[in-house]
Amino acid sequence: QVQVQESGPGLVKPSETLSLTCSVSGGSISSYYWNWIRQPPGKGLEWIGYINNDGTTDYNPSLKSRVTISRDTSKNQLSLTLSSVTAADTAVYSCARALGFGERWFDPWGQGTLVTVSS
Amino acid sequence: DFVMTQSPDSLAVSLGERATINCKSSQSLLYSSNNKNYLAWYQQKPGQPPKLLVYWASTRQSGVPDRFSGSGSGADFTLTISSLQAEDVAVYYCKQYYRTPYTFGQGTKLEIK
């Protein structure tokens, strides 16, 4: 059974870069599409982007200029970087699997990690 | 972008009664080549990540109780809980995966009356 766990700093200063890792066990990250999603406290869900099985990425245009998703297949990990953060980037950041190009529902999700942007 | 609008924003239903949540897309989610609707439903309980309930608009994920059902086609969809249980208290989200950027509805908060 695939399990997903996000990790990274809980506090980032404004204008700096947010960097998170998603560790996957029970399955190879090279076999699926992996997505990052965020949820500001008390608010709804926003898709950030994905990296697919051949390493191709796709990003939400609203964040595209600031976001990079990458992977380390040797560690079975994904990474998310978001540059020039502001308070509006405060959110729980989660990673989630999609089975493939057509099967783009998210399951499972990681528990998520709260990132607060504050000086 | 596809705009997903859920109704109502919140809903209170008595235990054992039916709960109905609606989701409307700004564009059709029906892909003509395979006749599938690219819509999923998720349940999120406090302090937990979302859990997949339904995909292809009406296919229940393995392990999801059969009191949950999805219906609809094109741009209008419904999630129905046939007999509300206490553990169903949650926020429910629809999501389109027809095209990126994938987008979610604003959520419907379901409570016990």
mmCIF file of C-alpha atoms in Angstrom:
data_model
loop_
_atom_site.group_PDB
_atom_site.id
_atom_site.type_symbol
_atom_site.label_atom_id
_atom_site.label_comp_id
_atom_site.label_asym_id
_atom_site.label_seq_id
_atom_site.Cartn_x
_atom_site.Cartn_y
_atom_site.Cartn_z
ATOM 1 C CA GLN A 1 0.000 0.000 0.000
ATOM 2 C CA VAL A 2 1.412 3.347 -1.023
ATOM 3 C CA GLN A 3 2.109 5.765 1.806
ATOM 4 C CA VAL A 4 3.024 9.403 1.448
ATOM 5 C CA GLN A 5 4.679 11.767 3.916
ATOM 6 C CA GLU A 6 5.508 15.430 3.486
ATOM 7 C CA SER A 7 8.284 17.179 5.387
ATOM 8 C CA GLY A 8 9.983 20.544 5.531
ATOM 9 C CA PRO A 9 10.327 23.776 7.485
ATOM 10 C CA GLY A 10 7.184 24.953 9.184
ATOM 11 C CA LEU A 11 8.184 28.611 9.029
ATOM 12 C CA VAL A 12 9.511 30.568 6.077
ATOM 13 C CA LYS A 13 10.275 34.278 5.923
ATOM 14 C CA PRO A 14 8.602 36.524 3.354
ATOM 15 C CA SER A 15 10.478 36.773 0.037
ATOM 16 C CA GLU A 16 12.362 33.546 0.735
ATOM 17 C CA THR A 17 11.941 30.130 -0.898
ATOM 18 C CA LEU A 18 9.747 27.383 0.493
ATOM 19 C CA SER A 19 11.161 23.865 0.016
ATOM 20 C CA LEU A 20 9.276 20.682 0.836
ATOM 21 C CA THR A 21 9.874 16.973 0.353
ATOM 22 C CA CYS A 22 7.371 14.185 -0.188
ATOM 23 C CA SER A 23 8.612 10.704 0.703
ATOM 24 C CA VAL A 24 6.805 7.770 -0.868
ATOM 25 C CA SER A 25 6.850 4.164 0.329
ATOM 26 C CA GLY A 26 5.145 1.076 -0.996
ATOM 27 C CA GLY A 27 5.444 2.055 -4.638
ATOM 28 C CA SER A 28 7.764 3.667 -7.131
ATOM 29 C CA ILE A 29 7.300 7.363 -7.857
ATOM 30 C CA SER A 30 8.340 6.615 -11.443
ATOM 31 C CA SER A 31 5.130 4.724 -12.080
ATOM 32 C CA TYR A 32 2.578 7.437 -11.380
ATOM 33 C CA TYR A 33 1.687 11.124 -11.554
ATOM 34 C CA TRP A 34 2.495 12.980 -8.341
ATOM 35 C CA ASN A 35 0.679 16.133 -7.404
ATOM 36 C CA TRP A 36 1.144 18.947 -4.919
ATOM 37 C CA ILE A 37 -1.945 20.612 -3.491
ATOM 38 C CA ARG A 38 -2.248 23.321 -0.880
ATOM 39 C CA GLN A 39 -4.960 24.462 1.499
ATOM 40 C CA PRO A 40 -4.780 27.778 3.374
ATOM 41 C CA PRO A 41 -6.077 27.468 6.952
ATOM 42 C CA GLY A 42 -9.860 27.281 6.930
ATOM 43 C CA LYS A 43 -10.053 27.558 3.148
ATOM 44 C CA GLY A 44 -10.374 25.378 0.067
ATOM 45 C CA LEU A 45 -8.007 23.315 -2.030
ATOM 46 C CA GLU A 46 -5.669 24.587 -4.752
ATOM 47 C CA TRP A 47 -3.780 22.331 -7.144
ATOM 48 C CA ILE A 48 -0.157 23.444 -7.476
ATOM 49 C CA GLY A 49 1.162 21.054 -10.115
ATOM 50 C CA TYR A 50 2.393 17.570 -10.922
ATOM 51 C CA ILE A 51 5.358 15.590 -12.103
ATOM 52 C CA ASN A 52 4.490 12.555 -14.146
ATOM 53 C CA ASN A 53 6.026 9.138 -14.686
ATOM 54 C CA ASP A 54 8.485 10.357 -17.304
ATOM 55 C CA GLY A 55 9.490 13.448 -15.317
ATOM 56 C CA THR A 56 7.354 15.954 -17.202
ATOM 57 C CA THR A 57 5.840 18.701 -15.084
ATOM 58 C CA ASP A 58 2.686 20.794 -15.331
ATOM 59 C CA TYR A 59 1.947 23.745 -13.083
ATOM 60 C CA ASN A 60 -0.989 25.900 -12.127
ATOM 61 C CA PRO A 61 -0.581 29.109 -14.162
ATOM 62 C CA SER A 62 -1.342 31.104 -11.028
ATOM 63 C CA LEU A 63 1.930 29.826 -9.502
ATOM 64 C CA LYS A 64 3.933 28.793 -12.549
ATOM 65 C CA SER A 65 6.500 31.599 -12.356
ATOM 66 C CA ARG A 66 7.436 30.645 -8.774
ATOM 67 C CA VAL A 67 7.075 26.864 -8.518
ATOM 68 C CA THR A 68 9.285 23.897 -9.350
ATOM 69 C CA ILE A 69 8.423 20.246 -8.802
ATOM 70 C CA SER A 70 11.196 17.681 -9.121
ATOM 71 C CA ARG A 71 11.940 14.124 -8.113
ATOM 72 C CA ASP A 72 14.767 11.934 -6.886
ATOM 73 C CA THR A 73 13.994 8.417 -8.036
ATOM 74 C CA SER A 74 16.921 6.964 -6.096
ATOM 75 C CA LYS A 75 15.329 8.193 -2.869
ATOM 76 C CA ASN A 76 11.724 7.776 -4.064
ATOM 77 C CA GLN A 77 11.068 11.388 -3.139
ATOM 78 C CA LEU A 78 9.430 14.413 -4.683
ATOM 79 C CA SER A 79 10.286 18.015 -4.027
ATOM 80 C CA LEU A 80 8.395 21.284 -4.182
ATOM 81 C CA THR A 81 10.014 24.709 -4.229
ATOM 82 C CA LEU A 82 8.066 27.949 -4.198
ATOM 83 C CA SER A 83 10.024 31.161 -4.466
ATOM 84 C CA SER A 84 9.334 34.707 -3.277
ATOM 85 C CA VAL A 85 6.744 33.626 -0.752
ATOM 86 C CA THR A 86 4.285 35.954 0.936
ATOM 87 C CA ALA A 87 1.735 35.516 3.708
ATOM 88 C CA ALA A 88 -0.731 34.371 1.049
ATOM 89 C CA ASP A 89 1.368 31.228 0.636
ATOM 90 C CA THR A 90 0.658 30.127 4.211
ATOM 91 C CA ALA A 91 -1.074 26.778 3.843
ATOM 92 C CA VAL A 92 -1.019 23.064 4.458
ATOM 93 C CA TYR A 93 0.933 21.562 1.563
ATOM 94 C CA SER A 94 0.122 17.987 0.551
ATOM 95 C CA CYS A 95 1.285 15.566 -2.054
ATOM 96 C CA ALA A 96 -0.996 13.003 -3.640
ATOM 97 C CA ARG A 97 -0.793 10.308 -6.284
ATOM 98 C CA ALA A 98 -2.733 10.073 -9.521
ATOM 99 C CA LEU A 99 -2.633 6.749 -11.337
ATOM 100 C CA GLY A 100 -1.963 8.093 -14.793
ATOM 101 C CA PHE A 101 -2.804 10.499 -17.590
ATOM 102 C CA GLY A 102 -6.510 9.692 -17.714
ATOM 103 C CA GLU A 103 -6.928 8.528 -14.136
ATOM 104 C CA ARG A 104 -6.228 11.844 -12.495
ATOM 105 C CA TRP A 105 -8.053 11.525 -9.235
ATOM 106 C CA PHE A 106 -5.903 11.869 -6.119
ATOM 107 C CA ASP A 107 -5.377 8.870 -3.912
ATOM 108 C CA PRO A 108 -3.698 8.515 -1.509
ATOM 109 C CA TRP A 109 -2.881 11.897 0.000
ATOM 110 C CA GLY A 110 -0.189 12.609 2.509
ATOM 111 C CA GLN A 111 -1.150 14.075 5.851
ATOM 112 C CA GLY A 112 0.182 17.444 4.731
ATOM 113 C CA THR A 113 2.564 19.874 6.336
ATOM 114 C CA LEU A 114 1.707 23.381 7.507
ATOM 115 C CA VAL A 115 3.959 26.119 6.230
ATOM 116 C CA THR A 116 3.603 29.557 7.754
ATOM 117 C CA VAL A 117 5.104 32.572 6.016
ATOM 118 C CA SER A 118 6.047 35.139 8.600
ATOM 119 C CA SER A 119 8.996 37.241 9.660
ATOM 120 C CA ASP B 1 -9.877 27.567 -16.018
ATOM 121 C CA PHE B 2 -12.818 25.378 -15.131
ATOM 122 C CA VAL B 3 -14.780 26.985 -12.288
ATOM 123 C CA MET B 4 -16.436 24.509 -9.946
ATOM 124 C CA THR B 5 -19.346 25.739 -7.843
ATOM 125 C CA GLN B 6 -20.876 23.663 -5.088
ATOM 126 C CA SER B 7 -24.225 24.101 -3.405
ATOM 127 C CA PRO B 8 -25.097 24.510 -0.690
ATOM 128 C CA ASP B 9 -22.071 25.867 1.199
ATOM 129 C CA SER B 10 -23.314 24.093 4.323
ATOM 130 C CA LEU B 11 -25.923 21.511 5.060
ATOM 131 C CA ALA B 12 -27.461 20.065 8.229
ATOM 132 C CA VAL B 13 -29.178 16.701 7.956
ATOM 133 C CA SER B 14 -30.662 14.386 10.556
ATOM 134 C CA LEU B 15 -29.073 11.020 11.206
ATOM 135 C CA GLY B 16 -30.467 8.421 8.849
ATOM 136 C CA GLU B 17 -31.728 11.007 6.386
ATOM 137 C CA ARG B 18 -30.493 11.716 2.865
ATOM 138 C CA ALA B 19 -27.878 14.360 2.163
ATOM 139 C CA THR B 20 -27.441 15.819 -1.307
ATOM 140 C CA ILE B 21 -24.547 18.003 -2.451
ATOM 141 C CA ASN B 22 -24.445 19.601 -5.886
ATOM 142 C CA CYS B 23 -21.500 20.571 -8.047
ATOM 143 C CA LYS B 24 -21.659 22.602 -11.236
ATOM 144 C CA SER B 25 -18.797 23.073 -13.658
ATOM 145 C CA SER B 26 -18.359 26.119 -15.896
ATOM 146 C CA GLN B 27 -17.731 23.733 -18.797
ATOM 147 C CA SER B 28 -18.695 20.203 -19.640
ATOM 148 C CA LEU B 29 -16.553 17.516 -18.053
ATOM 149 C CA LEU B 30 -17.774 14.826 -20.447
ATOM 150 C CA TYR B 31 -15.034 13.600 -22.771
ATOM 151 C CA SER B 32 -16.758 12.437 -25.929
ATOM 152 C CA SER B 33 -14.141 9.903 -27.014
ATOM 153 C CA ASN B 34 -14.677 7.686 -23.959
ATOM 154 C CA ASN B 35 -18.032 8.996 -22.643
ATOM 155 C CA LYS B 36 -16.549 9.590 -19.208
ATOM 156 C CA ASN B 37 -17.066 12.537 -16.893
ATOM 157 C CA TYR B 38 -13.801 13.773 -15.421
ATOM 158 C CA LEU B 39 -15.108 14.542 -11.939
ATOM 159 C CA ALA B 40 -14.170 13.269 -8.493
ATOM 160 C CA TRP B 41 -15.573 13.738 -4.992
ATOM 161 C CA TYR B 42 -13.516 13.947 -1.813
ATOM 162 C CA GLN B 43 -14.370 13.927 1.888
ATOM 163 C CA GLN B 44 -12.266 15.865 4.369
ATOM 164 C CA LYS B 45 -12.643 15.434 8.097
ATOM 165 C CA PRO B 46 -11.079 17.920 10.534
ATOM 166 C CA GLY B 47 -7.329 17.561 10.790
ATOM 167 C CA GLN B 48 -7.207 14.975 8.017
ATOM 168 C CA PRO B 49 -6.293 15.084 4.341
ATOM 169 C CA PRO B 50 -9.043 14.655 1.777
ATOM 170 C CA LYS B 51 -10.179 11.107 1.071
ATOM 171 C CA LEU B 52 -11.267 9.988 -2.382
ATOM 172 C CA LEU B 53 -14.903 8.870 -2.482
ATOM 173 C CA VAL B 54 -15.919 8.825 -6.154
ATOM 174 C CA TYR B 55 -14.216 9.162 -9.546
ATOM 175 C CA TRP B 56 -15.542 9.221 -13.128
ATOM 176 C CA ALA B 57 -18.469 11.030 -11.466
ATOM 177 C CA SER B 58 -20.129 7.810 -10.310
ATOM 178 C CA THR B 59 -17.527 5.108 -9.600
ATOM 179 C CA ARG B 60 -17.175 4.526 -5.885
ATOM 180 C CA GLN B 61 -13.607 4.078 -4.650
ATOM 181 C CA SER B 62 -12.857 0.702 -3.116
ATOM 182 C CA GLY B 63 -13.766 0.621 0.570
ATOM 183 C CA VAL B 64 -16.184 3.538 0.430
ATOM 184 C CA PRO B 65 -19.572 2.647 1.956
ATOM 185 C CA ASP B 66 -22.346 2.149 -0.562
ATOM 186 C CA ARG B 67 -24.462 4.861 1.065
ATOM 187 C CA PHE B 68 -22.248 7.277 -0.924
ATOM 188 C CA SER B 69 -23.167 7.652 -4.577
ATOM 189 C CA GLY B 70 -22.246 10.053 -7.332
ATOM 190 C CA SER B 71 -24.356 10.986 -10.314
ATOM 191 C CA GLY B 72 -24.661 13.504 -13.101
ATOM 192 C CA SER B 73 -23.085 14.213 -16.455
ATOM 193 C CA GLY B 74 -21.767 17.107 -18.483
ATOM 194 C CA ALA B 75 -21.629 20.063 -16.132
ATOM 195 C CA ASP B 76 -23.986 19.094 -13.302
ATOM 196 C CA PHE B 77 -23.178 16.531 -10.665
ATOM 197 C CA THR B 78 -24.489 15.305 -7.339
ATOM 198 C CA LEU B 79 -23.068 13.457 -4.364
ATOM 199 C CA THR B 80 -25.713 11.682 -2.341
ATOM 200 C CA ILE B 81 -25.396 10.105 1.081
ATOM 201 C CA SER B 82 -28.434 7.881 1.346
ATOM 202 C CA SER B 83 -28.566 7.536 5.130
ATOM 203 C CA LEU B 84 -26.400 9.951 7.057
ATOM 204 C CA GLN B 85 -24.150 8.500 9.736
ATOM 205 C CA ALA B 86 -22.370 10.458 12.464
ATOM 206 C CA GLU B 87 -18.993 9.692 10.894
ATOM 207 C CA ASP B 88 -20.040 11.423 7.665
ATOM 208 C CA VAL B 89 -19.658 14.866 9.246
ATOM 209 C CA ALA B 90 -17.032 16.465 7.032
ATOM 210 C CA VAL B 91 -16.415 18.944 4.256
ATOM 211 C CA TYR B 92 -17.031 17.547 0.794
ATOM 212 C CA TYR B 93 -15.258 18.755 -2.351
ATOM 213 C CA CYS B 94 -15.802 18.084 -6.012
ATOM 214 C CA LYS B 95 -12.844 18.324 -8.380
ATOM 215 C CA GLN B 96 -12.545 18.373 -12.143
ATOM 216 C CA TYR B 97 -9.652 16.562 -13.762
ATOM 217 C CA TYR B 98 -10.690 17.150 -17.370
ATOM 218 C CA ARG B 99 -7.919 19.656 -17.887
ATOM 219 C CA THR B 100 -5.184 21.335 -15.896
ATOM 220 C CA PRO B 101 -5.225 23.361 -13.790
ATOM 221 C CA TYR B 102 -7.326 20.887 -11.870
ATOM 222 C CA THR B 103 -9.853 22.828 -9.837
ATOM 223 C CA PHE B 104 -11.957 22.119 -6.783
ATOM 224 C CA GLY B 105 -15.306 23.365 -5.636
ATOM 225 C CA GLN B 106 -15.313 25.613 -2.591
ATOM 226 C CA GLY B 107 -16.507 22.795 -0.367
ATOM 227 C CA THR B 108 -19.764 21.878 1.352
ATOM 228 C CA LYS B 109 -19.766 21.499 5.119
ATOM 229 C CA LEU B 110 -22.057 18.690 6.235
ATOM 230 C CA GLU B 111 -23.309 18.625 9.805
ATOM 231 C CA ILE B 112 -25.818 16.711 11.882
ATOM 232 C CA LYS B 113 -29.152 18.414 12.530
#
